[in-house]
CSV table of C-alpha atoms in Angstrom, one decimal:
chain,number,residue,atom,x,y,z
A,346,MET,CA,24.4,-1.9,-4.6
A,347,ALA,CA,23.7,-2.3,-0.7
A,348,GLY,CA,26.0,0.3,-0.1
A,349,LYS,CA,24.6,3.1,-2.0
A,350,SER,CA,21.4,3.0,-0.1
A,351,LEU,CA,22.8,6.0,2.5
A,352,PHE,CA,19.7,5.6,4.3
A,353,PHE,CA,21.6,6.7,7.5
A,354,ASP,CA,25.2,8.4,7.5
A,355,GLY,CA,27.4,6.8,9.9
A,356,VAL,CA,24.6,4.5,11.1
A,357,PRO,CA,24.3,1.8,8.8
A,358,LEU,CA,21.0,-0.5,9.0
A,359,ALA,CA,20.9,-3.9,7.8
A,360,LYS,CA,17.4,-3.1,6.0
A,361,SER,CA,15.8,-0.2,4.9
A,362,VAL,CA,12.8,1.0,6.7
A,363,GLN,CA,10.4,-0.3,3.7
A,364,GLU,CA,12.2,-4.0,4.1
A,365,MET,CA,11.7,-3.8,7.6
A,366,SER,CA,8.0,-3.2,7.5
A,367,VAL,CA,7.6,-6.1,4.6
A,368,ASN,CA,9.1,-8.1,6.6
A,369,GLY,CA,7.3,-7.4,10.0
A,370,ASP,CA,10.4,-6.9,11.8
A,371,GLU,CA,10.4,-4.6,15.0
A,372,PRO,CA,11.8,-1.2,14.7
A,373,PRO,CA,15.5,-1.1,16.1
A,374,PRO,CA,16.0,0.9,19.2
A,375,GLU,CA,17.0,4.2,17.0
A,376,PHE,CA,13.5,4.8,15.9
A,377,HIS,CA,12.0,4.5,19.5
A,378,VAL,CA,10.6,7.8,20.5
A,379,LYS,CA,11.8,9.1,23.9
A,380,ASP,CA,10.6,12.1,26.5
A,381,GLY,CA,6.9,11.2,26.1
A,382,SER,CA,6.4,12.8,22.5
A,383,LEU,CA,3.8,10.3,21.9
A,384,GLY,CA,2.0,10.7,25.1
A,385,CYS,CA,0.0,13.9,24.5
A,386,THR,CA,-3.9,13.6,24.0
A,387,ASP,CA,-5.0,12.5,20.5
A,388,SER,CA,-7.9,14.8,19.9
A,389,SER,CA,-8.9,13.5,16.2
A,390,HIS,CA,-12.6,13.5,17.7
A,391,LEU,CA,-12.4,17.4,17.5
A,392,SER,CA,-15.2,18.6,15.1
A,393,LEU,CA,-13.2,19.8,11.7
A,394,SER,CA,-14.3,23.5,12.0
A,395,VAL,CA,-12.5,23.5,15.2
A,396,SER,CA,-9.4,21.6,14.2
A,397,VAL,CA,-8.7,22.6,11.0
A,398,PRO,CA,-10.5,25.5,9.0
A,399,ILE,CA,-11.2,25.2,5.2
A,400,ILE,CA,-10.5,28.4,3.0
A,401,ASP,CA,-11.4,28.5,-0.1
A,402,LEU,CA,-8.7,30.3,-2.3
A,403,SER,CA,-10.6,31.6,-5.0
A,404,LEU,CA,-12.8,33.8,-2.9
A,405,LEU,CA,-9.9,35.5,-1.1
A,406,SER,CA,-9.6,38.5,-3.5
A,407,SER,CA,-13.2,39.1,-3.6
A,408,SER,CA,-14.4,38.2,-0.3
A,409,GLU,CA,-13.6,40.0,3.0
A,410,LYS,CA,-15.2,37.3,5.1
A,411,GLU,CA,-12.8,34.5,3.6
A,412,LEU,CA,-10.3,36.7,3.8
A,413,GLN,CA,-10.4,37.5,7.8
A,414,LYS,CA,-11.3,33.7,7.8
A,415,LEU,CA,-7.7,33.1,6.7
A,416,ARG,CA,-6.3,35.5,9.1
A,417,PHE,CA,-7.8,33.9,12.2
A,418,ALA,CA,-6.5,30.2,10.7
A,419,LEU,CA,-3.1,31.8,10.5
A,420,GLU,CA,-3.1,33.8,13.8
A,421,SER,CA,-4.7,30.8,15.8
A,422,GLY,CA,-3.4,27.4,14.5
A,423,GLY,CA,-1.3,28.1,11.4
A,424,CYS,CA,-2.9,25.8,9.4
A,425,PHE,CA,-6.0,25.1,6.9
A,426,GLN,CA,-7.2,22.8,4.2
A,427,ALA,CA,-7.1,24.9,0.8
A,428,ILE,CA,-10.0,24.2,-1.9
A,429,GLY,CA,-10.4,26.5,-4.9
A,430,HIS,CA,-6.5,26.5,-5.7
A,431,GLY,CA,-7.5,25.8,-9.5
A,432,MET,CA,-6.2,22.3,-9.7
A,433,SER,CA,-8.5,19.6,-10.8
A,434,SER,CA,-9.5,16.5,-9.1
A,435,SER,CA,-7.7,14.5,-12.1
A,436,PHE,CA,-4.6,16.3,-12.0
A,437,ILE,CA,-4.1,16.0,-8.2
A,438,ASP,CA,-4.7,12.3,-8.6
A,439,LYS,CA,-2.0,12.5,-11.3
A,440,VAL,CA,0.5,14.1,-9.1
A,441,ARG,CA,-0.4,11.3,-6.2
A,442,GLY,CA,0.2,8.8,-9.1
A,443,VAL,CA,3.5,9.6,-10.0
A,444,ALA,CA,4.5,9.4,-6.3
A,445,LYS,CA,2.8,5.9,-5.6
A,446,GLN,CA,4.4,4.7,-8.9
A,447,PHE,CA,7.9,5.8,-8.0
A,448,PHE,CA,8.0,4.7,-4.5
A,449,GLY,CA,6.7,1.3,-6.1
A,450,LEU,CA,9.5,1.0,-8.4
A,451,PRO,CA,12.5,-1.9,-7.4
A,452,ARG,CA,14.9,-1.1,-4.9
A,453,GLU,CA,17.7,-0.9,-7.4
A,454,GLU,CA,15.5,1.6,-9.9
A,455,LYS,CA,15.1,4.0,-7.0
A,456,LEU,CA,18.7,3.7,-5.5
A,457,LYS,CA,19.9,5.3,-8.7
A,458,TYR,CA,18.4,8.9,-7.1
A,459,SER,CA,20.4,8.1,-3.5
A,460,ARG,CA,21.2,11.2,-2.2
A,461,ALA,CA,25.0,11.9,-1.4
A,462,ALA,CA,26.3,11.2,2.2
A,463,ASN,CA,26.0,14.8,3.3
A,464,GLY,CA,23.6,15.9,0.6
A,465,ALA,CA,19.9,16.7,1.3
A,466,GLU,CA,18.5,16.1,-2.0
A,467,GLY,CA,17.7,12.7,-3.8
A,468,TYR,CA,16.0,9.1,-2.4
A,469,GLY,CA,16.5,7.8,1.1
A,470,HIS,CA,16.4,9.1,4.4
A,471,ASP,CA,17.1,12.6,6.3
A,472,ARG,CA,20.8,13.3,7.0
A,473,VAL,CA,21.8,12.1,10.8
A,474,VAL,CA,23.4,15.2,12.4
A,475,SER,CA,23.4,14.1,16.0
A,476,GLU,CA,24.1,10.9,17.7
A,477,LYS,CA,20.9,11.6,20.1
A,478,GLN,CA,18.9,11.8,16.6
A,479,VAL,CA,15.7,9.5,16.6
A,480,LEU,CA,15.0,8.4,13.7
A,481,ASP,CA,11.8,8.6,11.6
A,482,TRP,CA,9.5,5.8,10.0
A,483,HIS,CA,9.8,6.9,6.5
A,484,SER,CA,11.7,6.9,3.1
A,485,ARG,CA,11.5,10.3,1.4
A,486,LEU,CA,12.4,11.6,-2.1
A,487,PHE,CA,13.8,15.3,-1.4
A,488,LEU,CA,14.3,17.6,-4.8
A,489,ARG,CA,14.8,21.3,-5.5
A,490,VAL,CA,12.3,22.4,-7.7
A,491,PHE,CA,12.8,26.0,-8.3
A,492,PRO,CA,14.9,27.9,-9.0
A,493,GLU,CA,14.8,26.0,-12.4
A,494,LYS,CA,18.9,26.5,-13.3
A,495,GLN,CA,19.4,24.9,-9.7
A,496,ARG,CA,17.5,21.6,-10.6
A,497,LYS,CA,19.6,18.4,-9.9
A,498,LEU,CA,18.1,16.6,-12.6
A,499,ASN,CA,20.5,13.7,-12.2
A,500,LEU,CA,18.4,13.0,-9.2
A,501,TRP,CA,14.8,13.4,-10.8
A,502,PRO,CA,13.5,10.1,-11.7
A,503,GLU,CA,13.0,8.9,-15.0
A,504,LYS,CA,10.5,6.5,-14.3
A,505,PRO,CA,7.4,6.6,-14.1
A,506,ASP,CA,7.7,8.1,-17.8
A,507,ASN,CA,5.6,11.2,-16.9
A,508,PHE,CA,7.5,11.8,-13.5
A,509,ARG,CA,9.2,15.1,-14.6
A,510,GLU,CA,6.1,16.2,-16.8
A,511,VAL,CA,3.9,16.1,-13.9
A,512,LEU,CA,6.1,17.5,-11.5
A,513,HIS,CA,6.9,20.8,-13.2
A,514,GLU,CA,3.4,21.5,-14.2
A,515,TYR,CA,2.4,20.9,-10.5
A,516,TYR,CA,5.1,23.3,-9.2
A,517,THR,CA,4.1,26.2,-11.8
A,518,LYS,CA,0.4,25.9,-10.5
A,519,LEU,CA,1.6,25.8,-6.9
A,520,LYS,CA,3.8,28.9,-7.3
A,521,GLN,CA,1.1,30.6,-9.0
A,522,MET,CA,-1.2,29.8,-5.9
A,523,MET,CA,1.7,30.8,-3.4
A,524,ASP,CA,1.7,34.3,-4.9
A,525,LEU,CA,-2.0,34.7,-4.6
A,526,LEU,CA,-2.0,33.3,-1.0
A,527,PHE,CA,0.8,35.6,0.0
A,528,LYS,CA,-0.7,38.8,-1.2
A,529,ALA,CA,-3.7,37.8,0.6
A,530,MET,CA,-1.8,37.4,3.6
A,531,GLU,CA,-0.4,40.9,3.5
A,532,LYS,CA,-3.9,42.3,2.6
A,533,SER,CA,-5.6,40.5,6.0
A,534,LEU,CA,-3.0,42.3,8.0
A,535,ASP,CA,-3.2,45.8,6.2
A,536,LEU,CA,0.3,45.5,5.0
A,537,GLN,CA,2.0,46.8,1.9
A,538,GLU,CA,2.1,44.3,-1.3
A,539,ASN,CA,5.4,42.8,-1.2
A,540,SER,CA,5.9,43.1,2.6
A,541,PHE,CA,6.6,39.4,2.8
A,542,LEU,CA,7.4,38.4,-0.9
A,543,GLY,CA,9.6,41.5,-1.2
A,544,GLN,CA,12.1,39.3,1.5
A,545,PHE,CA,12.2,36.6,-0.7
A,546,GLY,CA,14.7,37.7,-3.2
A,547,ASP,CA,14.9,37.1,-6.8
A,548,ASN,CA,15.4,33.4,-6.8
A,549,PRO,CA,12.9,31.8,-4.1
A,550,VAL,CA,13.5,28.4,-3.4
A,551,MET,CA,10.9,25.7,-3.5
A,552,HIS,CA,11.5,21.9,-2.6
A,553,VAL,CA,9.5,18.8,-3.0
A,554,ARG,CA,9.6,15.9,-0.6
A,555,PHE,CA,7.7,12.7,-1.6
A,556,ASN,CA,6.8,11.0,1.6
A,557,PHE,CA,6.6,6.9,2.1
A,558,TYR,CA,5.4,5.7,5.1
A,559,PRO,CA,5.2,2.1,5.5
A,560,PRO,CA,3.3,0.0,8.0
A,561,CYS,CA,4.8,0.0,11.3
A,562,SER,CA,4.8,-2.9,14.0
A,563,LYS,CA,5.2,-0.5,16.9
A,564,PRO,CA,2.8,2.4,16.2
A,565,ASP,CA,3.1,3.1,19.9
A,566,LYS,CA,6.8,3.6,19.9
A,567,VAL,CA,7.4,5.2,16.7
A,568,LEU,CA,6.7,8.1,14.4
A,569,GLY,CA,6.8,8.8,10.8
A,570,LEU,CA,8.1,12.2,11.5
A,571,LYS,CA,9.0,13.2,15.2
A,572,PRO,CA,7.0,16.5,16.1
A,573,HIS,CA,8.8,19.6,14.5
A,574,SER,CA,7.5,23.0,13.0
A,575,ASP,CA,8.6,23.7,9.4
A,576,ARG,CA,11.8,25.5,8.0
A,577,SER,CA,9.9,26.9,5.2
A,578,SER,CA,7.7,30.3,5.0
A,579,VAL,CA,4.8,28.4,3.7
A,580,THR,CA,4.4,24.7,3.6
A,581,VAL,CA,1.7,23.1,1.0
A,582,LEU,CA,1.0,19.2,1.8
A,583,LEU,CA,-0.9,16.6,-0.4
A,584,GLN,CA,-2.1,14.2,1.5
A,585,ASP,CA,-2.7,10.4,1.0
A,586,GLU,CA,-6.2,10.5,-0.4
A,587,GLU,CA,-7.5,7.7,2.4
A,588,VAL,CA,-4.9,7.3,5.1
A,589,GLU,CA,-4.4,9.8,8.0
A,590,GLY,CA,-1.4,10.3,9.6
A,591,LEU,CA,-0.7,13.9,10.0
A,592,GLN,CA,-1.4,16.0,13.4
A,593,ILE,CA,-0.9,19.3,14.6
A,594,LEU,CA,-0.4,20.4,18.0
A,595,LYS,CA,-3.4,22.9,19.5
A,596,ASP,CA,-3.9,23.9,22.8
A,597,GLU,CA,-1.4,21.1,24.1
A,598,ARG,CA,-3.5,18.3,22.3
A,599,TRP,CA,-2.7,16.6,19.1
A,600,VAL,CA,-5.5,16.9,16.3
A,601,THR,CA,-5.6,14.7,13.4
A,602,VAL,CA,-5.7,16.5,10.2
A,603,PRO,CA,-8.8,15.2,8.5
A,604,VAL,CA,-8.1,13.9,4.8
A,605,ILE,CA,-10.2,15.7,2.0
A,606,PRO,CA,-9.2,13.9,-1.3
A,607,HIS,CA,-8.7,17.1,-3.6
A,608,ALA,CA,-7.6,19.8,-0.9
A,609,LEU,CA,-4.4,20.8,-0.1
A,610,VAL,CA,-3.1,21.5,3.5
A,611,VAL,CA,-1.3,24.8,4.1
A,612,ASN,CA,0.7,25.4,7.3
A,613,ILE,CA,2.8,28.5,8.2
A,614,GLY,CA,6.6,27.7,8.6
A,615,ASP,CA,8.8,29.4,10.9
A,616,GLN,CA,10.0,32.0,8.4
A,617,MET,CA,6.4,33.3,8.2
A,618,GLN,CA,6.4,33.5,12.0
A,619,ILE,CA,9.4,35.6,11.9
A,620,MET,CA,8.2,38.0,9.0
A,621,SER,CA,4.9,38.4,10.7
A,622,ASN,CA,6.7,39.0,13.9
A,623,GLY,CA,4.5,36.3,15.7
A,624,ILE,CA,1.3,37.1,14.5
A,625,PHE,CA,1.1,33.9,12.2
A,626,LYS,CA,1.9,30.7,13.9
A,627,SER,CA,4.1,28.0,12.7
A,628,PRO,CA,2.6,25.2,14.2
A,629,LEU,CA,4.4,22.1,15.9
A,630,HIS,CA,3.1,19.0,14.0
A,631,ARG,CA,3.9,15.1,13.4
A,632,VAL,CA,3.4,12.1,11.8
A,633,LYS,CA,1.7,9.1,13.2
A,634,THR,CA,2.8,5.4,12.0
A,635,ASN,CA,0.0,3.0,11.0
A,636,LYS,CA,0.2,-0.6,11.8
A,637,ALA,CA,-1.7,-2.1,8.5
A,638,LYS,CA,-1.9,0.9,6.0
A,639,LEU,CA,1.0,2.6,4.2
A,640,ARG,CA,0.7,6.2,3.5
A,641,ILE,CA,2.3,8.6,1.0
A,642,SER,CA,2.3,12.4,0.8
A,643,VAL,CA,3.7,15.1,-1.0
A,644,ALA,CA,4.9,18.5,0.9
A,645,THR,CA,6.2,21.2,-0.7
A,646,LEU,CA,8.3,24.0,0.9
A,647,TYR,CA,8.4,27.5,-0.2
A,648,GLU,CA,11.4,29.6,1.1
A,649,PRO,CA,13.3,32.7,0.7
A,650,GLU,CA,16.9,32.8,-1.2
A,651,PRO,CA,19.1,31.4,1.8
A,652,GLU,CA,21.4,34.5,1.6
A,653,LYS,CA,18.6,36.8,1.7
A,654,GLU,CA,18.3,38.2,5.5
A,655,ILE,CA,14.7,38.1,6.4
A,656,GLY,CA,13.2,39.6,9.5
A,657,PRO,CA,9.9,40.8,11.3
A,658,VAL,CA,8.3,43.3,8.7
A,659,GLU,CA,8.6,46.7,10.2
A,660,ALA,CA,4.9,48.0,10.1
A,661,LEU,CA,4.4,44.9,12.8
A,662,ILE,CA,6.6,46.4,15.0
A,663,ASP,CA,5.5,49.0,17.5
A,664,ASP,CA,5.3,49.6,21.3
A,665,LYS,CA,2.4,47.4,22.0
A,666,LYS,CA,3.8,44.8,19.8
A,667,PRO,CA,7.7,44.9,20.0
A,668,ARG,CA,10.2,43.1,17.7
A,669,LEU,CA,10.2,39.2,18.8
A,670,TYR,CA,12.9,37.7,16.2
A,671,ARG,CA,16.2,39.0,14.9
A,672,ASN,CA,17.1,39.3,11.3
A,673,VAL,CA,18.5,36.1,9.8
A,674,THR,CA,20.0,34.4,6.9
A,675,ASN,CA,20.2,30.6,5.9
A,676,TYR,CA,17.6,30.0,8.1
A,677,ALA,CA,16.4,26.9,6.4
A,678,SER,CA,19.8,25.0,7.1
A,679,LEU,CA,20.3,26.3,10.4
A,680,ASN,CA,16.7,25.1,11.6
A,681,TYR,CA,17.5,21.4,10.7
A,682,GLU,CA,20.7,21.6,12.3
A,683,TRP,CA,19.0,23.1,15.4
A,684,TYR,CA,16.0,20.5,15.3
A,685,GLN,CA,18.0,17.2,15.0
A,686,LYS,CA,19.8,18.7,18.6
A,687,GLY,CA,16.9,18.8,20.2
A,688,LYS,CA,16.8,22.7,20.2
A,689,VAL,CA,13.8,24.6,19.3
A,690,PRO,CA,14.5,26.7,16.3
A,691,LEU,CA,12.3,29.7,16.8
A,692,GLU,CA,13.9,30.1,19.9
A,693,GLU,CA,17.4,30.5,18.8
A,694,VAL,CA,16.3,33.7,16.7
A,695,LYS,CA,14.7,35.3,19.4
A,696,PHE,CA,15.4,39.1,19.8
A,697,HIS,CA,16.9,40.4,22.9
A,698,ALA,CA,17.0,44.1,23.4
């Protein structure tokens, strides 16, 4: 069974991240962050209104003030905490609960859902695509949720018993929330309806990523997730209800996103920065490790069909705001390859006249 863990392709580790954490082992050199990525100023003391705005989604269709607040949040930092999202506190707790229960299962049970060596979906760790790739201190379960016909149900855990039912309900609700959000984003820029969603195709993709960050004995050297911007159009994160860890880079300072137990953290992804011609910002963010506490989160990435070409909305291009990005297909896959090789994905799709 040990050979099936597939935590790293071609880089076999004697122990998983979770096992190293339990034993208090020092992370191997492959996990040590280089180039000063840990050295930026930590600005977790900034006031919450400055760092991460709070937006009430239930007001977006009726309040011009809330709509402009949304636009400012997406133009300035690309990230906000969503309340009024239509999901009860008890249901949010249930989603967190199934994540915790899955990661708490015996190792042999979790390994039933291991990802294939060159695959993305399943349990384990992210694919290694470069010898220079610094490894992240976490395990994850990565699944495609929509389109439904593309679900690989053999990788959907059967334990806990209500996992599949809760997951389906959560993503049905999230999809409704996303549609509302995209309409509000279009309205905030005075765009015609479907200027963004019209680029997604008939089968937009939604992925879920359950993240497990165990305690780490070297939080000064190792990150749960390296600095990156998301490949998605929009990412929605359900944070751990107690333990902070997510940080966004704002004005060259790392700002900790505070925990609001039943809020959802929404951030713009690269594909929306492209579609908005750079008006909405895809923030650089990372996850810090914690010496004493484990952290669990649930991230959802919403993306256009891979084969569907996306590009800046024509109405957002003029003499004062020239085209910044070229049209591109299959950006999600390209983003991962570029990122792990140390390239900046958005720089790779810059438009050159």
